[in-house]
PDB file of C-alpha atoms in Angstrom:
ATOM      1  CA  MET A   9     -78.685  -1.231 -21.974  1.00  0.00           C
ATOM      2  CA  ALA A  10     -82.443  -0.634 -22.178  1.00  0.00           C
ATOM      3  CA  ASN A  11     -81.949   3.127 -22.433  1.00  0.00           C
ATOM      4  CA  GLU A  12     -79.217   2.675 -25.072  1.00  0.00           C
ATOM      5  CA  TYR A  13     -81.562   0.608 -27.230  1.00  0.00           C
ATOM      6  CA  ALA A  14     -84.432   3.016 -26.634  1.00  0.00           C
ATOM      7  CA  LYS A  15     -82.329   5.959 -27.872  1.00  0.00           C
ATOM      8  CA  CYS A  16     -81.557   4.083 -31.080  1.00  0.00           C
ATOM      9  CA  LEU A  17     -85.189   3.101 -31.644  1.00  0.00           C
ATOM     10  CA  LYS A  18     -86.394   6.659 -31.109  1.00  0.00           C
ATOM     11  CA  ASN A  19     -83.800   8.016 -33.536  1.00  0.00           C
ATOM     12  CA  LEU A  20     -84.933   5.483 -36.139  1.00  0.00           C
ATOM     13  CA  GLY A  21     -88.568   6.554 -35.740  1.00  0.00           C
ATOM     14  CA  VAL A  22     -89.708   3.316 -34.117  1.00  0.00           C
ATOM     15  CA  ASN A  23     -92.484   3.443 -31.521  1.00  0.00           C
ATOM     16  CA  ILE A  24     -91.763   1.650 -28.251  1.00  0.00           C
ATOM     17  CA  SER A  25     -95.237   0.379 -27.400  1.00  0.00           C
ATOM     18  CA  SER A  26     -94.548  -1.546 -24.217  1.00  0.00           C
ATOM     19  CA  VAL A  27     -91.961  -2.689 -21.697  1.00  0.00           C
ATOM     20  CA  ILE A  28     -91.374  -5.310 -19.014  1.00  0.00           C
ATOM     21  CA  SER A  29     -88.874  -5.150 -16.195  1.00  0.00           C
ATOM     22  CA  SER A  30     -87.918  -6.827 -12.949  1.00  0.00           C
ATOM     23  CA  LYS A  31     -90.264  -6.109 -10.043  1.00  0.00           C
ATOM     24  CA  ASN A  32     -87.657  -4.064  -8.195  1.00  0.00           C
ATOM     25  CA  SER A  33     -86.451  -2.030 -11.172  1.00  0.00           C
ATOM     26  CA  LYS A  34     -85.410   1.511 -10.274  1.00  0.00           C
ATOM     27  CA  THR A  35     -85.180   2.717 -13.877  1.00  0.00           C
ATOM     28  CA  VAL A  36     -88.275   1.447 -15.681  1.00  0.00           C
ATOM     29  CA  ASP A  37     -90.533   4.362 -14.684  1.00  0.00           C
ATOM     30  CA  HIS A  38     -87.965   6.857 -15.979  1.00  0.00           C
ATOM     31  CA  LEU A  39     -87.694   4.865 -19.227  1.00  0.00           C
ATOM     32  CA  ILE A  40     -91.492   4.868 -19.639  1.00  0.00           C
ATOM     33  CA  SER A  41     -91.768   8.627 -19.134  1.00  0.00           C
ATOM     34  CA  SER A  42     -88.743   9.431 -21.300  1.00  0.00           C
ATOM     35  CA  TYR A  43     -90.008   7.517 -24.343  1.00  0.00           C
ATOM     36  CA  ASP A  44     -93.796   7.829 -23.964  1.00  0.00           C
ATOM     37  CA  ILE A  45     -94.276   4.083 -23.508  1.00  0.00           C
ATOM     38  CA  ASN A  46     -97.965   3.245 -23.164  1.00  0.00           C
ATOM     39  CA  HIS A  47     -97.971  -0.197 -21.597  1.00  0.00           C
ATOM     40  CA  LYS A  48     -96.043  -1.961 -18.843  1.00  0.00           C
ATOM     41  CA  PHE A  49     -96.398  -5.734 -18.821  1.00  0.00           C
ATOM     42  CA  GLN A  50     -96.708  -7.481 -15.466  1.00  0.00           C
ATOM     43  CA  ASP A  51     -94.885 -10.668 -16.457  1.00  0.00           C
ATOM     44  CA  ILE A  52     -93.941 -12.845 -19.443  1.00  0.00           C
ATOM     45  CA  ASN A  53     -97.411 -14.425 -19.587  1.00  0.00           C
ATOM     46  CA  ASP A  54     -98.942 -10.960 -19.864  1.00  0.00           C
ATOM     47  CA  ILE A  55     -96.764 -10.405 -22.962  1.00  0.00           C
ATOM     48  CA  LEU A  56     -97.913 -13.670 -24.528  1.00  0.00           C
ATOM     49  CA  VAL A  57    -101.589 -12.932 -23.877  1.00  0.00           C
ATOM     50  CA  ASN A  58    -101.304  -9.428 -25.386  1.00  0.00           C
ATOM     51  CA  GLN A  59     -99.341 -10.168 -28.554  1.00  0.00           C
ATOM     52  CA  GLY A  60    -101.537  -7.807 -30.529  1.00  0.00           C
ATOM     53  CA  ILE A  61     -99.920  -4.682 -29.082  1.00  0.00           C
ATOM     54  CA  TRP A  62     -96.319  -5.475 -30.086  1.00  0.00           C
ATOM     55  CA  ASP A  63     -94.594  -6.480 -33.344  1.00  0.00           C
ATOM     56  CA  ALA A  64     -91.037  -7.267 -32.223  1.00  0.00           C
ATOM     57  CA  ALA A  65     -89.017  -7.455 -29.025  1.00  0.00           C
ATOM     58  CA  ILE A  66     -85.569  -6.486 -27.758  1.00  0.00           C
ATOM     59  CA  ILE A  67     -84.379  -8.379 -24.685  1.00  0.00           C
ATOM     60  CA  CYS A  68     -81.704  -6.421 -22.823  1.00  0.00           C
ATOM     61  CA  CYS A  69     -82.192  -7.466 -19.225  1.00  0.00           C
ATOM     62  CA  SER A  70     -79.793  -8.999 -16.724  1.00  0.00           C
ATOM     63  CA  ALA A  71     -78.169 -12.106 -18.242  1.00  0.00           C
ATOM     64  CA  GLU A  72     -79.722 -14.393 -15.624  1.00  0.00           C
ATOM     65  CA  TYR A  73     -83.195 -13.722 -17.082  1.00  0.00           C
ATOM     66  CA  THR A  74     -82.415 -13.541 -20.805  1.00  0.00           C
ATOM     67  CA  PHE A  75     -82.872 -17.191 -21.700  1.00  0.00           C
ATOM     68  CA  SER A  76     -86.150 -17.610 -19.805  1.00  0.00           C
ATOM     69  CA  TYR A  77     -87.640 -14.605 -21.641  1.00  0.00           C
ATOM     70  CA  LEU A  78     -86.248 -15.695 -24.980  1.00  0.00           C
ATOM     71  CA  GLU A  79     -87.424 -19.299 -24.733  1.00  0.00           C
ATOM     72  CA  LYS A  80     -91.021 -18.194 -24.146  1.00  0.00           C
ATOM     73  CA  LEU A  81     -91.063 -15.357 -26.693  1.00  0.00           C
ATOM     74  CA  ALA A  82     -89.412 -17.376 -29.468  1.00  0.00           C
ATOM     75  CA  ILE A  83     -92.565 -19.424 -30.065  1.00  0.00           C
ATOM     76  CA  THR A  84     -94.483 -16.274 -31.071  1.00  0.00           C
ATOM     77  CA  ASP A  85     -92.453 -16.250 -34.316  1.00  0.00           C
ATOM     78  CA  LYS A  86     -92.067 -12.485 -33.938  1.00  0.00           C
ATOM     79  CA  PRO A  87     -88.615 -10.944 -34.521  1.00  0.00           C
ATOM     80  CA  ILE A  88     -86.494 -10.840 -31.367  1.00  0.00           C
ATOM     81  CA  LEU A  89     -83.124  -9.236 -30.710  1.00  0.00           C
ATOM     82  CA  ALA A  90     -81.556 -10.588 -27.514  1.00  0.00           C
ATOM     83  CA  GLU A  91     -78.514  -8.927 -25.979  1.00  0.00           C
ATOM     84  CA  LYS A  92     -75.556 -11.265 -25.502  1.00  0.00           C
ATOM     85  CA  PRO A  93     -74.588 -13.597 -23.872  1.00  0.00           C
ATOM     86  CA  ILE A  94     -78.054 -15.308 -23.875  1.00  0.00           C
ATOM     87  CA  SER A  95     -76.790 -18.165 -21.713  1.00  0.00           C
ATOM     88  CA  SER A  96     -73.603 -19.848 -20.510  1.00  0.00           C
ATOM     89  CA  ASN A  97     -75.339 -23.211 -20.889  1.00  0.00           C
ATOM     90  CA  ILE A  98     -74.898 -24.933 -24.256  1.00  0.00           C
ATOM     91  CA  THR A  99     -77.970 -27.120 -23.681  1.00  0.00           C
ATOM     92  CA  GLU A 100     -80.171 -24.038 -23.323  1.00  0.00           C
ATOM     93  CA  LEU A 101     -78.877 -22.574 -26.584  1.00  0.00           C
ATOM     94  CA  GLU A 102     -79.509 -25.864 -28.366  1.00  0.00           C
ATOM     95  CA  LYS A 103     -83.163 -25.712 -27.277  1.00  0.00           C
ATOM     96  CA  ILE A 104     -83.741 -22.526 -29.290  1.00  0.00           C
ATOM     97  CA  ILE A 105     -81.148 -22.854 -32.060  1.00  0.00           C
ATOM     98  CA  HIS A 106     -83.785 -23.779 -34.666  1.00  0.00           C
ATOM     99  CA  PHE A 107     -85.712 -20.512 -34.292  1.00  0.00           C
ATOM    100  CA  LYS A 108     -85.088 -18.230 -37.268  1.00  0.00           C
ATOM    101  CA  ASN A 109     -86.750 -15.189 -35.703  1.00  0.00           C
ATOM    102  CA  ILE A 110     -83.954 -14.573 -33.173  1.00  0.00           C
ATOM    103  CA  VAL A 111     -80.831 -12.449 -33.604  1.00  0.00           C
ATOM    104  CA  VAL A 112     -78.176 -11.831 -30.950  1.00  0.00           C
ATOM    105  CA  GLY A 113     -76.742  -8.482 -29.872  1.00  0.00           C
ATOM    106  CA  PHE A 114     -73.038  -8.668 -30.644  1.00  0.00           C
ATOM    107  CA  ASN A 115     -72.773  -4.991 -31.610  1.00  0.00           C
ATOM    108  CA  ARG A 116     -68.989  -4.988 -32.146  1.00  0.00           C
ATOM    109  CA  ARG A 117     -69.610  -6.725 -35.476  1.00  0.00           C
ATOM    110  CA  PHE A 118     -71.032  -3.371 -36.592  1.00  0.00           C
ATOM    111  CA  TYR A 119     -67.965  -1.293 -35.731  1.00  0.00           C
ATOM    112  CA  LYS A 120     -66.585   0.624 -38.696  1.00  0.00           C
ATOM    113  CA  ASN A 121     -63.071  -0.711 -38.064  1.00  0.00           C
ATOM    114  CA  ILE A 122     -64.310  -4.321 -37.859  1.00  0.00           C
ATOM    115  CA  SER A 123     -66.220  -3.980 -41.143  1.00  0.00           C
ATOM    116  CA  TYR A 124     -63.103  -2.538 -42.785  1.00  0.00           C
ATOM    117  CA  LEU A 125     -60.993  -5.385 -41.417  1.00  0.00           C
ATOM    118  CA  LYS A 126     -63.380  -8.112 -42.586  1.00  0.00           C
ATOM    119  CA  SER A 127     -63.372  -6.669 -46.107  1.00  0.00           C
ATOM    120  CA  GLU A 128     -59.597  -6.127 -46.093  1.00  0.00           C
ATOM    121  CA  LEU A 129     -58.819  -9.695 -45.017  1.00  0.00           C
ATOM    122  CA  ALA A 130     -61.244 -11.393 -47.420  1.00  0.00           C
ATOM    123  CA  ASN A 131     -58.573 -12.371 -49.951  1.00  0.00           C
ATOM    124  CA  LYS A 132     -55.470 -12.171 -47.785  1.00  0.00           C
ATOM    125  CA  ASN A 133     -53.169 -15.011 -46.751  1.00  0.00           C
ATOM    126  CA  ILE A 134     -53.121 -14.797 -42.964  1.00  0.00           C
ATOM    127  CA  ASP A 135     -50.167 -16.254 -41.078  1.00  0.00           C
ATOM    128  CA  LEU A 136     -50.971 -15.563 -37.431  1.00  0.00           C
ATOM    129  CA  VAL A 137     -53.642 -14.020 -35.200  1.00  0.00           C
ATOM    130  CA  LYS A 138     -52.712 -12.946 -31.661  1.00  0.00           C
ATOM    131  CA  LEU A 139     -55.244 -12.012 -28.994  1.00  0.00           C
ATOM    132  CA  CYS A 140     -55.102 -10.520 -25.530  1.00  0.00           C
ATOM    133  CA  ILE A 141     -58.013 -10.684 -23.060  1.00  0.00           C
ATOM    134  CA  PRO A 142     -56.913  -8.918 -19.829  1.00  0.00           C
ATOM    135  CA  ASP A 143     -59.988  -9.971 -17.869  1.00  0.00           C
ATOM    136  CA  LEU A 144     -60.408  -9.747 -14.127  1.00  0.00           C
ATOM    137  CA  ASN A 145     -60.037 -12.905 -12.096  1.00  0.00           C
ATOM    138  CA  ILE A 146     -61.375 -13.726  -8.645  1.00  0.00           C
ATOM    139  CA  SER A 147     -59.525 -15.415  -5.817  1.00  0.00           C
ATOM    140  CA  ASP A 148     -61.766 -18.462  -5.478  1.00  0.00           C
ATOM    141  CA  ILE A 149     -62.326 -19.172  -9.170  1.00  0.00           C
ATOM    142  CA  LEU A 150     -60.882 -22.699  -9.007  1.00  0.00           C
ATOM    143  CA  THR A 151     -63.392 -23.723  -6.344  1.00  0.00           C
ATOM    144  CA  LYS A 152     -66.264 -23.172  -8.774  1.00  0.00           C
ATOM    145  CA  HIS A 153     -67.517 -25.426 -11.555  1.00  0.00           C
ATOM    146  CA  LYS A 154     -65.949 -23.004 -14.065  1.00  0.00           C
ATOM    147  CA  TYR A 155     -62.252 -22.229 -14.256  1.00  0.00           C
ATOM    148  CA  LEU A 156     -62.616 -18.942 -16.116  1.00  0.00           C
ATOM    149  CA  PRO A 157     -64.245 -15.915 -14.458  1.00  0.00           C
ATOM    150  CA  ASP A 158     -67.878 -15.124 -15.233  1.00  0.00           C
ATOM    151  CA  SER A 159     -66.827 -11.978 -17.086  1.00  0.00           C
ATOM    152  CA  VAL A 160     -65.316 -14.138 -19.851  1.00  0.00           C
ATOM    153  CA  TYR A 161     -68.791 -15.596 -20.452  1.00  0.00           C
ATOM    154  CA  SER A 162     -70.681 -12.324 -20.106  1.00  0.00           C
ATOM    155  CA  ASN A 163     -68.325  -9.736 -21.636  1.00  0.00           C
ATOM    156  CA  SER A 164     -65.233 -11.262 -23.252  1.00  0.00           C
ATOM    157  CA  ILE A 165     -67.494 -13.529 -25.298  1.00  0.00           C
ATOM    158  CA  HIS A 166     -67.561 -10.508 -27.645  1.00  0.00           C
ATOM    159  CA  ILE A 167     -63.957 -11.346 -28.585  1.00  0.00           C
ATOM    160  CA  PHE A 168     -64.788 -14.962 -29.314  1.00  0.00           C
ATOM    161  CA  ASP A 169     -67.698 -13.845 -31.470  1.00  0.00           C
ATOM    162  CA  LEU A 170     -65.414 -11.482 -33.405  1.00  0.00           C
ATOM    163  CA  LEU A 171     -63.042 -14.406 -34.017  1.00  0.00           C
ATOM    164  CA  LEU A 172     -65.933 -16.426 -35.390  1.00  0.00           C
ATOM    165  CA  TYR A 173     -67.151 -13.499 -37.501  1.00  0.00           C
ATOM    166  CA  LEU A 174     -63.717 -12.756 -38.976  1.00  0.00           C
ATOM    167  CA  PHE A 175     -62.081 -16.189 -39.208  1.00  0.00           C
ATOM    168  CA  GLY A 176     -64.630 -18.925 -38.567  1.00  0.00           C
ATOM    169  CA  ASP A 177     -64.508 -21.403 -35.715  1.00  0.00           C
ATOM    170  CA  VAL A 178     -61.184 -21.725 -33.856  1.00  0.00           C
ATOM    171  CA  SER A 179     -60.135 -24.996 -32.235  1.00  0.00           C
ATOM    172  CA  TRP A 180     -57.940 -24.459 -29.159  1.00  0.00           C
ATOM    173  CA  GLN A 181     -55.362 -27.228 -28.863  1.00  0.00           C
ATOM    174  CA  SER A 182     -52.916 -26.498 -26.042  1.00  0.00           C
ATOM    175  CA  SER A 183     -52.559 -24.299 -22.981  1.00  0.00           C
ATOM    176  CA  VAL A 184     -49.972 -23.052 -20.498  1.00  0.00           C
ATOM    177  CA  ILE A 185     -51.246 -21.963 -17.091  1.00  0.00           C
ATOM    178  CA  SER A 186     -49.764 -19.991 -14.217  1.00  0.00           C
ATOM    179  CA  LYS A 187     -51.808 -20.334 -11.043  1.00  0.00           C
ATOM    180  CA  THR A 188     -51.873 -20.197  -7.266  1.00  0.00           C
ATOM    181  CA  ASN A 189     -53.872 -22.582  -5.088  1.00  0.00           C
ATOM    182  CA  LYS A 190     -57.129 -20.770  -5.762  1.00  0.00           C
ATOM    183  CA  SER A 191     -56.778 -18.701  -8.915  1.00  0.00           C
ATOM    184  CA  ILE A 192     -55.351 -18.627 -12.407  1.00  0.00           C
ATOM    185  CA  CYS A 193     -52.831 -15.782 -12.772  1.00  0.00           C
ATOM    186  CA  SER A 194     -52.286 -16.093 -16.510  1.00  0.00           C
ATOM    187  CA  LEU A 195     -53.319 -18.398 -19.318  1.00  0.00           C
ATOM    188  CA  SER A 196     -51.897 -18.814 -22.840  1.00  0.00           C
ATOM    189  CA  LEU A 197     -53.429 -20.915 -25.604  1.00  0.00           C
ATOM    190  CA  LEU A 198     -52.653 -22.038 -29.143  1.00  0.00           C
ATOM    191  CA  GLY A 199     -55.189 -23.041 -31.772  1.00  0.00           C
ATOM    192  CA  PHE A 200     -56.065 -23.056 -35.456  1.00  0.00           C
ATOM    193  CA  ASN A 201     -59.102 -22.830 -37.744  1.00  0.00           C
ATOM    194  CA  LYS A 202     -60.195 -24.731 -40.868  1.00  0.00           C
ATOM    195  CA  ALA A 203     -57.980 -22.500 -43.032  1.00  0.00           C
ATOM    196  CA  ASN A 204     -54.988 -23.589 -40.896  1.00  0.00           C
ATOM    197  CA  ILE A 205     -54.451 -20.076 -39.575  1.00  0.00           C
ATOM    198  CA  ASN A 206     -52.543 -20.160 -36.289  1.00  0.00           C
ATOM    199  CA  PHE A 207     -54.012 -18.385 -33.257  1.00  0.00           C
ATOM    200  CA  SER A 208     -52.449 -17.460 -29.924  1.00  0.00           C
ATOM    201  CA  LEU A 209     -54.498 -16.151 -27.009  1.00  0.00           C
ATOM    202  CA  ASP A 210     -53.243 -14.665 -23.742  1.00  0.00           C
ATOM    203  CA  PHE A 211     -55.265 -14.027 -20.591  1.00  0.00           C
ATOM    204  CA  PRO A 212     -53.089 -11.819 -18.305  1.00  0.00           C
ATOM    205  CA  PHE A 213     -55.647 -11.748 -15.500  1.00  0.00           C
ATOM    206  CA  ASN A 214     -55.798  -8.567 -13.429  1.00  0.00           C
ATOM    207  CA  TYR A 215     -52.983  -6.875 -15.372  1.00  0.00           C
ATOM    208  CA  PRO A 216     -53.199  -3.374 -16.889  1.00  0.00           C
ATOM    209  CA  ASP A 217     -53.699  -3.992 -20.601  1.00  0.00           C
ATOM    210  CA  ASN A 218     -56.307  -3.584 -23.340  1.00  0.00           C
ATOM    211  CA  PHE A 219     -58.338  -6.134 -25.240  1.00  0.00           C
ATOM    212  CA  SER A 220     -56.528  -6.614 -28.542  1.00  0.00           C
ATOM    213  CA  ILE A 221     -56.448  -8.614 -31.762  1.00  0.00           C
ATOM    214  CA  THR A 222     -53.369  -8.524 -34.004  1.00  0.00           C
ATOM    215  CA  ILE A 223     -53.405 -10.083 -37.478  1.00  0.00           C
ATOM    216  CA  TYR A 224     -50.283 -10.738 -39.563  1.00  0.00           C
ATOM    217  CA  ALA A 225     -51.099 -11.065 -43.264  1.00  0.00           C
ATOM    218  CA  GLU A 226     -48.961 -10.522 -46.383  1.00  0.00           C
ATOM    219  CA  GLU A 227     -46.322  -8.307 -44.716  1.00  0.00           C
ATOM    220  CA  THR A 228     -49.025  -6.162 -43.101  1.00  0.00           C
ATOM    221  CA  SER A 229     -49.956  -5.984 -39.432  1.00  0.00           C
ATOM    222  CA  TYR A 230     -53.530  -5.165 -38.423  1.00  0.00           C
ATOM    223  CA  VAL A 231     -53.684  -4.140 -34.774  1.00  0.00           C
ATOM    224  CA  ILE A 232     -57.003  -3.701 -32.980  1.00  0.00           C
ATOM    225  CA  LYS A 233     -56.256  -2.176 -29.588  1.00  0.00           C
ATOM    226  CA  PRO A 234     -58.605  -1.360 -27.980  1.00  0.00           C
ATOM    227  CA  ILE A 235     -61.390  -3.048 -29.958  1.00  0.00           C
ATOM    228  CA  GLU A 236     -62.668   0.341 -31.159  1.00  0.00           C
ATOM    229  CA  ILE A 237     -59.409   1.292 -32.914  1.00  0.00           C
ATOM    230  CA  LEU A 238     -57.694  -0.427 -35.851  1.00  0.00           C
ATOM    231  CA  ARG A 239     -54.153   0.497 -36.885  1.00  0.00           C
ATOM    232  CA  VAL A 240     -52.708  -0.903 -40.093  1.00  0.00           C
ATOM    233  CA  PHE A 241     -48.902  -1.108 -40.394  1.00  0.00           C
ATOM    234  CA  LYS A 242     -46.814  -1.917 -43.446  1.00  0.00           C
ATOM    235  CA  GLY A 243     -43.050  -1.507 -43.676  1.00  0.00           C
ATOM    236  CA  MET A 244     -40.589  -0.269 -41.081  1.00  0.00           C
ATOM    237  CA  ASP A 245     -38.835   3.010 -40.408  1.00  0.00           C
ATOM    238  CA  ILE A 246     -35.370   2.621 -38.916  1.00  0.00           C
ATOM    239  CA  GLN A 247     -33.888   5.303 -36.703  1.00  0.00           C
ATOM    240  CA  GLU A 248     -30.133   4.915 -36.497  1.00  0.00           C
ATOM    241  CA  PRO A 249     -28.226   5.375 -33.206  1.00  0.00           C
ATOM    242  CA  SER A 250     -27.567   8.941 -32.142  1.00  0.00           C
ATOM    243  CA  GLY A 251     -26.017  10.771 -29.243  1.00  0.00           C
ATOM    244  CA  ASP A 252     -29.356  10.963 -27.459  1.00  0.00           C
ATOM    245  CA  ILE A 253     -30.435   7.378 -28.237  1.00  0.00           C
ATOM    246  CA  PRO A 254     -27.373   5.134 -28.661  1.00  0.00           C
ATOM    247  CA  HIS A 255     -29.237   2.218 -30.238  1.00  0.00           C
ATOM    248  CA  ARG A 256     -31.213   1.516 -33.395  1.00  0.00           C
ATOM    249  CA  ILE A 257     -35.023   1.923 -33.166  1.00  0.00           C
ATOM    250  CA  TYR A 258     -37.464   0.092 -35.443  1.00  0.00           C
ATOM    251  CA  LYS A 259     -40.846   1.750 -35.933  1.00  0.00           C
ATOM    252  CA  PRO A 260     -43.660   0.011 -37.840  1.00  0.00           C
ATOM    253  CA  ARG A 261     -44.953   2.378 -40.539  1.00  0.00           C
ATOM    254  CA  LEU A 262     -48.585   3.391 -39.953  1.00  0.00           C
ATOM    255  CA  LYS A 263     -50.566   2.970 -43.173  1.00  0.00           C
ATOM    256  CA  ASN A 264     -54.125   3.511 -41.947  1.00  0.00           C
ATOM    257  CA  LEU A 265     -56.126   4.313 -38.817  1.00  0.00           C
ATOM    258  CA  ILE A 266     -59.818   3.410 -38.531  1.00  0.00           C
ATOM    259  CA  VAL A 267     -61.875   4.198 -35.439  1.00  0.00           C
ATOM    260  CA  ALA A 268     -65.310   2.811 -34.626  1.00  0.00           C
ATOM    261  CA  GLU A 269     -67.788   5.620 -35.177  1.00  0.00           C
ATOM    262  CA  SER A 270     -69.224   6.983 -31.977  1.00  0.00           C
ATOM    263  CA  ASN A 271     -70.853  10.070 -30.595  1.00  0.00           C
ATOM    264  CA  GLU A 272     -72.349  11.162 -27.322  1.00  0.00           C
ATOM    265  CA  LYS A 273     -75.771   9.754 -28.252  1.00  0.00           C
ATOM    266  CA  PHE A 274     -75.148   6.133 -29.185  1.00  0.00           C
ATOM    267  CA  LYS A 275     -72.846   3.283 -28.201  1.00  0.00           C
ATOM    268  CA  PRO A 276     -70.492   2.316 -31.073  1.00  0.00           C
ATOM    269  CA  GLY A 277     -72.084  -0.189 -33.417  1.00  0.00           C
ATOM    270  CA  LEU A 278     -75.407  -0.289 -31.573  1.00  0.00           C
ATOM    271  CA  HIS A 279     -77.348   2.109 -33.809  1.00  0.00           C
ATOM    272  CA  ASP A 280     -76.358   0.205 -36.966  1.00  0.00           C
ATOM    273  CA  GLN A 281     -77.221  -3.086 -35.290  1.00  0.00           C
ATOM    274  CA  VAL A 282     -80.686  -1.848 -34.312  1.00  0.00           C
ATOM    275  CA  GLU A 283     -81.216  -0.429 -37.797  1.00  0.00           C
ATOM    276  CA  SER A 284     -80.380  -3.838 -39.303  1.00  0.00           C
ATOM    277  CA  PHE A 285     -82.762  -5.488 -36.859  1.00  0.00           C
ATOM    278  CA  ILE A 286     -85.556  -3.120 -37.911  1.00  0.00           C
ATOM    279  CA  GLU A 287     -84.915  -4.055 -41.559  1.00  0.00           C
ATOM    280  CA  PHE A 288     -85.125  -7.698 -40.513  1.00  0.00           C
ATOM    281  CA  CYS A 289     -88.464  -7.005 -38.802  1.00  0.00           C
ATOM    282  CA  LYS A 290     -89.972  -5.129 -41.742  1.00  0.00           C
ATOM    283  CA  TYR A 291     -88.657  -6.991 -44.766  1.00  0.00           C
ATOM    284  CA  LYS A 292     -87.122 -10.253 -43.445  1.00  0.00           C
ATOM    285  CA  THR A 293     -83.801  -9.149 -44.936  1.00  0.00           C
ATOM    286  CA  PHE A 294     -80.853 -10.506 -42.988  1.00  0.00           C
ATOM    287  CA  ASP A 295     -77.746  -8.342 -42.620  1.00  0.00           C
ATOM    288  CA  TYR A 296     -74.721 -10.679 -42.572  1.00  0.00           C
ATOM    289  CA  ARG A 297     -73.414  -8.769 -39.546  1.00  0.00           C
ATOM    290  CA  LEU A 298     -76.339  -9.884 -37.392  1.00  0.00           C
ATOM    291  CA  ALA A 299     -75.458 -12.808 -35.155  1.00  0.00           C
ATOM    292  CA  THR A 300     -77.649 -15.876 -34.678  1.00  0.00           C
ATOM    293  CA  ILE A 301     -78.165 -18.334 -31.837  1.00  0.00           C
ATOM    294  CA  TYR A 302     -75.832 -20.662 -33.748  1.00  0.00           C
ATOM    295  CA  ASP A 303     -73.137 -17.954 -33.629  1.00  0.00           C
ATOM    296  CA  ALA A 304     -73.708 -17.481 -29.892  1.00  0.00           C
ATOM    297  CA  LYS A 305     -73.370 -21.242 -29.420  1.00  0.00           C
ATOM    298  CA  CYS A 306     -70.079 -21.312 -31.382  1.00  0.00           C
ATOM    299  CA  ALA A 307     -68.639 -18.454 -29.300  1.00  0.00           C
ATOM    300  CA  LEU A 308     -69.666 -20.222 -26.092  1.00  0.00           C
ATOM    301  CA  ASN A 309     -68.249 -23.516 -27.382  1.00  0.00           C
ATOM    302  CA  SER A 310     -64.892 -21.819 -27.870  1.00  0.00           C
ATOM    303  CA  ILE A 311     -64.831 -20.764 -24.209  1.00  0.00           C
ATOM    304  CA  ILE A 312     -65.884 -24.246 -23.084  1.00  0.00           C
ATOM    305  CA  ASN A 313     -63.108 -25.688 -25.269  1.00  0.00           C
ATOM    306  CA  ILE A 314     -60.657 -23.575 -23.241  1.00  0.00           C
ATOM    307  CA  GLU A 315     -62.230 -24.686 -19.958  1.00  0.00           C
ATOM    308  CA  ASN A 316     -61.730 -28.314 -20.974  1.00  0.00           C
ATOM    309  CA  LEU A 317     -58.063 -27.672 -21.798  1.00  0.00           C
ATOM    310  CA  ILE A 318     -57.542 -26.133 -18.356  1.00  0.00           C
ATOM    311  CA  LYS A 319     -59.076 -29.163 -16.662  1.00  0.00           C
ATOM    312  CA  GLN A 320     -56.687 -31.597 -18.388  1.00  0.00           C
TER     313      GLN A 320
END
């Protein structure tokens, strides 16, 4: 991710003054030469001692190091963008939740299709939201302290953040589980939010499917599948039986198609996220699409809520 962020910063005319990496990094020297970076810090204390040579920081390292960097840099009061998931430990997030200089990298909030959907649903009566997270499972998952695979915490947390961003906090109330002695094969959950919208979530572990969110509101279906593509359906076309197809076919009528903007240079949503972060650094203006530590905590809480249901 470091190179992805660096490309965005360079395109926005921002100077990358310095960098820090793990001791065994195989990519940092290439990053330094590619972006004319003048200084390489030895460790986190070196960063703190030399605060005069940097104005803001982006933390996009391996997840196991993110919190330790963030906890120490937060006290500088300089703007910090930390790539998700920050931590899978609620207690750690609570330690830094009061810092107002931190934003979290949930770049899917900045997708064009997600922005369209948030605006479109603002005044709609929503009946049901269905989700599919076809994550990978591992054979010994039930022998660990967590029931869900690590990828739910590190990657699929994006979906839980999008739920929070679009609908507010969701409370998961019941679950149905299919499992072997050592692994969960599938998991289905039901929940609701403060607006009494019903939510259903399926985890078909290890099955060939896409991440998806489907919203039913005022006779319109909004289908995000995969997360980069939104299809809006309203009405039905009916194809009557014929000699070739001797049964009636119902086809939802496509009203609109919105795709997250992307090109060969930048990851979808990332450039806009970095641009908003730069505005935050310069002018203290806060784009509503930027996520906070509180948002990261809510997304993590939702996953922990599911873990607790599984344990019951």
